[in-house]
Amino acid sequence: MHSWTDTLRFAFQPVVNLRTGAVAALEILARPETGDILAEARRDPELDGRLAVLALRAATRKETLLPLHVNVFAATLADLGGLTPLHDAVRAVGRLPWEVTLDIVPPYTHVPQRALLEAVASLREQGFRISADGIGDGDVPLRLLTDLSPDLVKLDSSLLSRPAAVRAMRTLCEQLGALVAVEGVETELQCAAALAAGAQLAQGELFAPPARIPAADVYVPPRSPGALAMPRPGPSVREFVRPAAVLPVAASAGQVRALLTGSPEVSGVLLVDQAGVPVRSVHRSRFLLSMSGRYGHALYADRPAFKLSDAPRTVGVDATAWEVLDVVAIGGRDRTSDDVAVVDHRGRCVGVVRLADLVRALAENRVEEAAGLNPLTRLPGSDAITSEVDRRIGDGRAFALSWLDIDHFKQVNDGAGFAAGDELIRSVGRALEQAAARDARVGHIGGDDFLLLAEEEVLDPLVAGVLDAPWSAGGRPVTLSLATVVCLPGSVSDHRQAAAHLAPLKKAAKALRGTSWVLARAGLPGHEIRRGSGAAPAQAGYATVEPLG
């Protein structure tokens, strides 16, 4: 008599790191030849638990070293209180629990939330990682999502048509310490949208379809400058994590050699204790050089690999790319090519980062930033500011957007000359940059026009640092005009609406005498005059204007 397992097969689909282009993990998908075993598993927690165990064993038979994603219904976890058989199976096949991520699959309706959270806590205690699957197309309550505090959130690709929602989820995930993945990516346009919205991982037919044999290569579209999200200060190390090749700390040199020679893509091996904490690090080239020397194999093959290893270099999972570079810089020059182990709050390895990935990404950021700089002031152009405005709108954050220019600048050029005019623009740009420091972003959008993006509470000291300066060109005093619109969450839908609110404020500021500043709030009538007074007189040629104060 045939069992349902006789017609059950499994397929593997890569989870791709969008930053490095490397395969970060493999999701294991049940593919029955007959019947609908998944529909039955949804109704039968015991069957769903057995499927998870079979999926793990199927991956082991393919001898993959990559981390694994195993699907399990939310109701299964709540009903069984965890997956003890899966934990036993992981140990039996020689893997470690933290190499397995459980993708919790909807539906969540009618699932006892307390029981689900207790089961997830138990799984975490065993070492498993947790992913919330089907977000955007499922029914997970937002409060439950935050209570689950997953290591990974998988978004349905349908959300890519709503980039503000993806950016908002990215912000939430940053607070939860989770990564963002997009499922079902089928086109290069969707891939670019996922990158622009801040997703770190993705999977779908574009990269590689599900297959019985894990894909050796995946297709990742070449990145264009416009496809990348706004560079952030100190990109997170999470964006560069690659799977780690690990062996028990007691592994022999022969075992390490077999792993390295059978996996040419592996640059090093971490020796970990039973809890998954890195204890020693084996560098590929140095290790194989020792083993290939005269008598090397005879001397070391049966001895502990520990003898040919170094102390591991580690960083926390919340570290920035710059902190990784600091760790590399502190060590000896002979170890600059070593992988750096990334560890969680318990010290367990979650993967490795390679120096080459970090240097390449940071260099790309610098090139992209430089390409958008105004050649006169070396400040970013309008694209950098408007992209950040849209990001803040998507994140639901309040902000103040300001426009500043030099009054009667044509007369400045006519009266003092173009060289003096250019120097004045450069000086205003430097003053804005110095006053903004870390509290704001400054953009030079052309001519004598600047944009300033900041929080409302820092505006007064920031503005004072620029408007209080005694500006002049060719020995004659010059005044500035500043217009600000404060946008609270929900008051504008994108940067275009924010700019539309600025347009009448710009006219109002220019209509005042002397250095001026007007401020309004999007959605509310009227504006406040913070500097300047009366109507500006008609200008004939290059006029002297009122002093500040």
mmCIF file of N, CA and C in Angstrom, residues 397-494:
data_model
loop_
_atom_site.group_PDB
_atom_site.id
_atom_site.type_symbol
_atom_site.label_atom_id
_atom_site.label_comp_id
_atom_site.label_asym_id
_atom_site.label_seq_id
_atom_site.Cartn_x
_atom_site.Cartn_y
_atom_site.Cartn_z
ATOM 1 N N ARG A 397 6.689 60.019 9.448
ATOM 2 C CA ARG A 397 7.444 60.944 10.304
ATOM 3 C C ARG A 397 7.142 62.389 9.930
ATOM 4 N N ALA A 398 7.063 63.254 10.950
ATOM 5 C CA ALA A 398 6.915 64.686 10.704
ATOM 6 C C ALA A 398 8.249 65.265 10.234
ATOM 7 N N PHE A 399 8.180 66.356 9.475
ATOM 8 C CA PHE A 399 9.413 66.993 9.010
ATOM 9 C C PHE A 399 9.101 68.425 8.610
ATOM 10 N N ALA A 400 10.156 69.219 8.504
ATOM 11 C CA ALA A 400 10.046 70.596 8.024
ATOM 12 C C ALA A 400 10.911 70.728 6.776
ATOM 13 N N LEU A 401 10.298 71.141 5.665
ATOM 14 C CA LEU A 401 11.011 71.332 4.411
ATOM 15 C C LEU A 401 11.108 72.830 4.140
ATOM 16 N N SER A 402 12.322 73.312 3.906
ATOM 17 C CA SER A 402 12.545 74.744 3.704
ATOM 18 C C SER A 402 13.220 75.011 2.371
ATOM 19 N N TRP A 403 12.850 76.136 1.793
ATOM 20 C CA TRP A 403 13.498 76.633 0.581
ATOM 21 C C TRP A 403 14.172 77.953 0.923
ATOM 22 N N LEU A 404 15.405 78.140 0.492
ATOM 23 C CA LEU A 404 16.156 79.371 0.776
ATOM 24 C C LEU A 404 16.809 79.857 -0.504
ATOM 25 N N ASP A 405 16.772 81.181 -0.693
ATOM 26 C CA ASP A 405 17.543 81.736 -1.799
ATOM 27 C C ASP A 405 18.064 83.120 -1.439
ATOM 28 N N ILE A 406 18.922 83.631 -2.310
ATOM 29 C CA ILE A 406 19.538 84.945 -2.124
ATOM 30 C C ILE A 406 18.666 85.977 -2.827
ATOM 31 N N ASP A 407 18.317 87.040 -2.118
ATOM 32 C CA ASP A 407 17.439 88.059 -2.694
ATOM 33 C C ASP A 407 18.136 88.803 -3.838
ATOM 34 N N HIS A 408 17.382 89.022 -4.916
ATOM 35 C CA HIS A 408 17.839 89.826 -6.053
ATOM 36 C C HIS A 408 19.205 89.370 -6.550
ATOM 37 N N PHE A 409 19.349 88.061 -6.744
ATOM 38 C CA PHE A 409 20.664 87.530 -7.077
ATOM 39 C C PHE A 409 21.141 88.005 -8.453
ATOM 40 N N LYS A 410 20.233 88.251 -9.378
ATOM 41 C CA LYS A 410 20.661 88.761 -10.684
ATOM 42 C C LYS A 410 21.374 90.093 -10.527
ATOM 43 N N GLN A 411 20.819 90.931 -9.642
ATOM 44 C CA GLN A 411 21.476 92.226 -9.408
ATOM 45 C C GLN A 411 22.835 92.043 -8.721
ATOM 46 N N VAL A 412 22.942 90.996 -7.899
ATOM 47 C CA VAL A 412 24.242 90.707 -7.273
ATOM 48 C C VAL A 412 25.266 90.401 -8.360
ATOM 49 N N ASN A 413 24.889 89.528 -9.288
ATOM 50 C CA ASN A 413 25.806 89.183 -10.374
ATOM 51 C C ASN A 413 26.132 90.394 -11.242
ATOM 52 N N ASP A 414 25.095 91.208 -11.544
ATOM 53 C CA ASP A 414 25.315 92.376 -12.402
ATOM 54 C C ASP A 414 26.202 93.410 -11.714
ATOM 55 N N GLY A 415 26.021 93.566 -10.386
ATOM 56 C CA GLY A 415 26.770 94.607 -9.692
ATOM 57 C C GLY A 415 28.132 94.184 -9.182
ATOM 58 N N ALA A 416 28.257 92.917 -8.772
ATOM 59 C CA ALA A 416 29.513 92.474 -8.166
ATOM 60 C C ALA A 416 30.284 91.508 -9.051
ATOM 61 N N GLY A 417 29.660 90.989 -10.094
ATOM 62 C CA GLY A 417 30.351 90.065 -10.983
ATOM 63 C C GLY A 417 30.033 88.613 -10.664
ATOM 64 N N PHE A 418 30.205 87.757 -11.693
ATOM 65 C CA PHE A 418 29.861 86.348 -11.526
ATOM 66 C C PHE A 418 30.739 85.654 -10.488
ATOM 67 N N ALA A 419 32.027 86.016 -10.422
ATOM 68 C CA ALA A 419 32.919 85.362 -9.465
ATOM 69 C C ALA A 419 32.446 85.620 -8.041
ATOM 70 N N ALA A 420 32.055 86.894 -7.756
ATOM 71 C CA ALA A 420 31.556 87.220 -6.421
ATOM 72 C C ALA A 420 30.237 86.507 -6.150
ATOM 73 N N GLY A 421 29.388 86.397 -7.193
ATOM 74 C CA GLY A 421 28.130 85.690 -7.032
ATOM 75 C C GLY A 421 28.340 84.216 -6.718
ATOM 76 N N ASP A 422 29.271 83.564 -7.446
ATOM 77 C CA ASP A 422 29.566 82.153 -7.180
ATOM 78 C C ASP A 422 30.108 81.953 -5.772
ATOM 79 N N GLU A 423 30.994 82.865 -5.349
ATOM 80 C CA GLU A 423 31.565 82.739 -4.000
ATOM 81 C C GLU A 423 30.484 82.927 -2.941
ATOM 82 N N LEU A 424 29.534 83.820 -3.200
ATOM 83 C CA LEU A 424 28.435 84.011 -2.251
ATOM 84 C C LEU A 424 27.595 82.732 -2.137
ATOM 85 N N ILE A 425 27.306 82.098 -3.286
ATOM 86 C CA ILE A 425 26.537 80.842 -3.257
ATOM 87 C C ILE A 425 27.290 79.772 -2.480
ATOM 88 N N ARG A 426 28.599 79.675 -2.749
ATOM 89 C CA ARG A 426 29.402 78.684 -2.013
ATOM 90 C C ARG A 426 29.382 78.964 -0.523
ATOM 91 N N SER A 427 29.471 80.232 -0.146
ATOM 92 C CA SER A 427 29.494 80.604 1.274
ATOM 93 C C SER A 427 28.168 80.271 1.961
ATOM 94 N N VAL A 428 27.065 80.566 1.269
ATOM 95 C CA VAL A 428 25.753 80.232 1.839
ATOM 96 C C VAL A 428 25.621 78.712 1.987
ATOM 97 N N GLY A 429 26.088 77.973 0.968
ATOM 98 C CA GLY A 429 26.043 76.510 1.050
ATOM 99 C C GLY A 429 26.846 75.976 2.225
ATOM 100 N N ARG A 430 28.057 76.536 2.429
ATOM 101 C CA ARG A 430 28.893 76.091 3.561
ATOM 102 C C ARG A 430 28.215 76.409 4.887
ATOM 103 N N ALA A 431 27.616 77.601 4.983
ATOM 104 C CA ALA A 431 26.946 77.986 6.229
ATOM 105 C C ALA A 431 25.765 77.057 6.527
ATOM 106 N N LEU A 432 25.001 76.729 5.492
ATOM 107 C CA LEU A 432 23.886 75.804 5.680
ATOM 108 C C LEU A 432 24.385 74.437 6.140
ATOM 109 N N GLU A 433 25.440 73.954 5.487
ATOM 110 C CA GLU A 433 25.979 72.639 5.830
ATOM 111 C C GLU A 433 26.500 72.610 7.257
ATOM 112 N N GLN A 434 27.207 73.650 7.658
ATOM 113 C CA GLN A 434 27.754 73.710 9.025
ATOM 114 C C GLN A 434 26.652 73.827 10.061
ATOM 115 N N ALA A 435 25.638 74.644 9.762
ATOM 116 C CA ALA A 435 24.535 74.805 10.709
ATOM 117 C C ALA A 435 23.717 73.528 10.818
ATOM 118 N N ALA A 436 23.553 72.816 9.688
ATOM 119 C CA ALA A 436 22.750 71.591 9.697
ATOM 120 C C ALA A 436 23.456 70.478 10.433
ATOM 121 N N ALA A 437 24.777 70.346 10.201
ATOM 122 C CA ALA A 437 25.573 69.285 10.828
ATOM 123 C C ALA A 437 24.823 67.960 10.706
ATOM 124 N N ARG A 438 24.528 67.307 11.852
ATOM 125 C CA ARG A 438 23.832 66.016 11.834
ATOM 126 C C ARG A 438 22.326 66.163 11.972
ATOM 127 N N ASP A 439 21.847 67.390 12.136
ATOM 128 C CA ASP A 439 20.427 67.583 12.431
ATOM 129 C C ASP A 439 19.557 67.765 11.206
ATOM 130 N N ALA A 440 20.148 67.880 10.018
ATOM 131 C CA ALA A 440 19.339 68.160 8.832
ATOM 132 C C ALA A 440 20.086 67.740 7.581
ATOM 133 N N ARG A 441 19.367 67.754 6.461
ATOM 134 C CA ARG A 441 19.970 67.509 5.149
ATOM 135 C C ARG A 441 19.841 68.761 4.312
ATOM 136 N N VAL A 442 20.907 69.098 3.598
ATOM 137 C CA VAL A 442 20.939 70.305 2.782
ATOM 138 C C VAL A 442 21.133 69.908 1.326
ATOM 139 N N GLY A 443 20.381 70.545 0.435
ATOM 140 C CA GLY A 443 20.539 70.315 -0.987
ATOM 141 C C GLY A 443 20.648 71.626 -1.736
ATOM 142 N N HIS A 444 21.461 71.643 -2.790
ATOM 143 C CA HIS A 444 21.595 72.814 -3.661
ATOM 144 C C HIS A 444 20.910 72.444 -4.970
ATOM 145 N N ILE A 445 19.777 73.053 -5.245
ATOM 146 C CA ILE A 445 18.961 72.623 -6.381
ATOM 147 C C ILE A 445 19.224 73.445 -7.635
ATOM 148 N N GLY A 446 20.242 74.298 -7.589
ATOM 149 C CA GLY A 446 20.615 75.071 -8.772
ATOM 150 C C GLY A 446 20.561 76.559 -8.519
ATOM 151 N N GLY A 447 21.413 77.300 -9.244
ATOM 152 C CA GLY A 447 21.440 78.752 -9.080
ATOM 153 C C GLY A 447 21.698 79.135 -7.638
ATOM 154 N N ASP A 448 20.832 80.001 -7.085
ATOM 155 C CA ASP A 448 20.999 80.419 -5.692
ATOM 156 C C ASP A 448 19.925 79.781 -4.800
ATOM 157 N N ASP A 449 19.340 78.676 -5.235
ATOM 158 C CA ASP A 449 18.261 78.011 -4.492
ATOM 159 C C ASP A 449 18.786 76.809 -3.720
ATOM 160 N N PHE A 450 18.352 76.696 -2.475
ATOM 161 C CA PHE A 450 18.740 75.591 -1.601
ATOM 162 C C PHE A 450 17.487 74.974 -0.968
ATOM 163 N N LEU A 451 17.577 73.694 -0.643
ATOM 164 C CA LEU A 451 16.542 73.008 0.126
ATOM 165 C C LEU A 451 17.142 72.546 1.448
ATOM 166 N N LEU A 452 16.301 72.568 2.480
ATOM 167 C CA LEU A 452 16.736 72.173 3.817
ATOM 168 C C LEU A 452 15.656 71.264 4.405
ATOM 169 N N LEU A 453 16.041 70.072 4.824
ATOM 170 C CA LEU A 453 15.106 69.118 5.426
ATOM 171 C C LEU A 453 15.545 68.850 6.852
ATOM 172 N N ALA A 454 14.633 69.087 7.813
ATOM 173 C CA ALA A 454 15.007 68.968 9.220
ATOM 174 C C ALA A 454 13.778 68.650 10.060
ATOM 175 N N GLU A 455 14.020 68.347 11.315
ATOM 176 C CA GLU A 455 12.936 68.241 12.289
ATOM 177 C C GLU A 455 12.562 69.660 12.727
ATOM 178 N N GLU A 456 11.293 69.884 13.055
ATOM 179 C CA GLU A 456 10.842 71.235 13.395
ATOM 180 C C GLU A 456 11.574 71.784 14.626
ATOM 181 N N GLU A 457 11.869 70.906 15.594
ATOM 182 C CA GLU A 457 12.448 71.400 16.844
ATOM 183 C C GLU A 457 13.862 71.934 16.705
ATOM 184 N N VAL A 458 14.558 71.623 15.616
ATOM 185 C CA VAL A 458 15.924 72.131 15.435
ATOM 186 C C VAL A 458 15.966 73.328 14.500
ATOM 187 N N LEU A 459 14.812 73.778 14.021
ATOM 188 C CA LEU A 459 14.806 74.842 13.020
ATOM 189 C C LEU A 459 15.383 76.152 13.539
ATOM 190 N N ASP A 460 14.940 76.594 14.726
ATOM 191 C CA ASP A 460 15.340 77.930 15.203
ATOM 192 C C ASP A 460 16.853 78.103 15.284
ATOM 193 N N PRO A 461 17.587 77.229 16.002
ATOM 194 C CA PRO A 461 19.044 77.428 16.033
ATOM 195 C C PRO A 461 19.699 77.227 14.676
ATOM 196 N N LEU A 462 19.155 76.320 13.872
ATOM 197 C CA LEU A 462 19.731 76.057 12.563
ATOM 198 C C LEU A 462 19.578 77.281 11.659
ATOM 199 N N VAL A 463 18.372 77.844 11.636
ATOM 200 C CA VAL A 463 18.109 79.016 10.795
ATOM 201 C C VAL A 463 18.907 80.219 11.275
ATOM 202 N N ALA A 464 18.995 80.382 12.602
ATOM 203 C CA ALA A 464 19.752 81.519 13.139
ATOM 204 C C ALA A 464 21.202 81.483 12.685
ATOM 205 N N GLY A 465 21.764 80.260 12.582
ATOM 206 C CA GLY A 465 23.162 80.124 12.170
ATOM 207 C C GLY A 465 23.414 80.628 10.773
ATOM 208 N N VAL A 466 22.363 80.707 9.947
ATOM 209 C CA VAL A 466 22.519 81.164 8.561
ATOM 210 C C VAL A 466 22.001 82.592 8.381
ATOM 211 N N LEU A 467 20.797 82.849 8.872
ATOM 212 C CA LEU A 467 20.192 84.157 8.634
ATOM 213 C C LEU A 467 20.843 85.271 9.447
ATOM 214 N N ASP A 468 21.450 84.947 10.571
ATOM 215 C CA ASP A 468 22.078 85.986 11.389
ATOM 216 C C ASP A 468 23.440 86.420 10.870
ATOM 217 N N ALA A 469 23.982 85.705 9.899
ATOM 218 C CA ALA A 469 25.298 86.073 9.361
ATOM 219 C C ALA A 469 25.175 87.336 8.499
ATOM 220 N N PRO A 470 26.166 88.230 8.533
ATOM 221 C CA PRO A 470 26.135 89.466 7.725
ATOM 222 C C PRO A 470 26.597 89.180 6.291
ATOM 223 N N TRP A 471 25.678 88.854 5.408
ATOM 224 C CA TRP A 471 26.040 88.482 4.051
ATOM 225 C C TRP A 471 26.290 89.720 3.188
ATOM 226 N N SER A 472 27.277 89.585 2.299
ATOM 227 C CA SER A 472 27.580 90.693 1.378
ATOM 228 C C SER A 472 28.242 90.134 0.134
ATOM 229 N N ALA A 473 28.233 90.941 -0.938
ATOM 230 C CA ALA A 473 28.917 90.595 -2.184
ATOM 231 C C ALA A 473 29.436 91.885 -2.787
ATOM 232 N N GLY A 474 30.703 91.919 -3.126
ATOM 233 C CA GLY A 474 31.289 93.126 -3.690
ATOM 234 C C GLY A 474 31.210 94.306 -2.733
ATOM 235 N N GLY A 475 31.244 94.043 -1.432
ATOM 236 C CA GLY A 475 31.181 95.109 -0.438
ATOM 237 C C GLY A 475 29.787 95.610 -0.147
ATOM 238 N N ARG A 476 28.748 95.046 -0.740
ATOM 239 C CA ARG A 476 27.386 95.501 -0.517
ATOM 240 C C ARG A 476 26.594 94.427 0.207
ATOM 241 N N PRO A 477 25.739 94.817 1.148
ATOM 242 C CA PRO A 477 24.995 93.821 1.934
ATOM 243 C C PRO A 477 23.983 93.071 1.082
ATOM 244 N N VAL A 478 23.755 91.849 1.471
ATOM 245 C CA VAL A 478 22.836 90.962 0.758
ATOM 246 C C VAL A 478 21.909 90.309 1.781
ATOM 247 N N THR A 479 20.664 90.118 1.419
ATOM 248 C CA THR A 479 19.710 89.443 2.308
ATOM 249 C C THR A 479 19.266 88.112 1.702
ATOM 250 N N LEU A 480 18.689 87.278 2.581
ATOM 251 C CA LEU A 480 18.219 85.955 2.189
ATOM 252 C C LEU A 480 16.722 85.834 2.468
ATOM 253 N N SER A 481 16.067 84.964 1.736
ATOM 254 C CA SER A 481 14.654 84.654 1.982
ATOM 255 C C SER A 481 14.524 83.163 2.266
ATOM 256 N N LEU A 482 13.723 82.858 3.286
ATOM 257 C CA LEU A 482 13.540 81.468 3.691
ATOM 258 C C LEU A 482 12.051 81.181 3.852
ATOM 259 N N ALA A 483 11.588 80.070 3.283
ATOM 260 C CA ALA A 483 10.197 79.635 3.428
ATOM 261 C C ALA A 483 10.194 78.206 3.942
ATOM 262 N N THR A 484 9.362 77.914 4.920
ATOM 263 C CA THR A 484 9.322 76.590 5.547
ATOM 264 C C THR A 484 7.892 76.088 5.614
ATOM 265 N N VAL A 485 7.702 74.820 5.271
ATOM 266 C CA VAL A 485 6.417 74.161 5.486
ATOM 267 C C VAL A 485 6.659 72.974 6.419
ATOM 268 N N VAL A 486 5.898 72.914 7.499
ATOM 269 C CA VAL A 486 5.971 71.804 8.445
ATOM 270 C C VAL A 486 4.903 70.791 8.058
ATOM 271 N N CYS A 487 5.316 69.557 7.826
ATOM 272 C CA CYS A 487 4.399 68.505 7.382
ATOM 273 C C CYS A 487 4.271 67.440 8.458
ATOM 274 N N LEU A 488 3.090 67.327 9.026
ATOM 275 C CA LEU A 488 2.810 66.280 10.002
ATOM 276 C C LEU A 488 2.375 65.008 9.265
ATOM 277 N N PRO A 489 2.447 63.849 9.921
ATOM 278 C CA PRO A 489 2.027 62.611 9.256
ATOM 279 C C PRO A 489 0.616 62.725 8.687
ATOM 280 N N GLY A 490 0.471 62.361 7.420
ATOM 281 C CA GLY A 490 -0.826 62.396 6.761
ATOM 282 C C GLY A 490 -1.180 63.701 6.099
ATOM 283 N N SER A 491 -0.373 64.751 6.298
ATOM 284 C CA SER A 491 -0.717 66.059 5.735
ATOM 285 C C SER A 491 -0.339 66.178 4.262
ATOM 286 N N VAL A 492 0.657 65.421 3.805
ATOM 287 C CA VAL A 492 1.046 65.406 2.393
ATOM 288 C C VAL A 492 1.280 63.956 1.976
ATOM 289 N N SER A 493 1.079 63.674 0.690
ATOM 290 C CA SER A 493 1.221 62.297 0.210
ATOM 291 C C SER A 493 2.577 62.033 -0.421
ATOM 292 N N ASP A 494 3.273 63.082 -0.895
ATOM 293 C CA ASP A 494 4.600 62.894 -1.476
ATOM 294 C C ASP A 494 5.319 64.239 -1.534
#
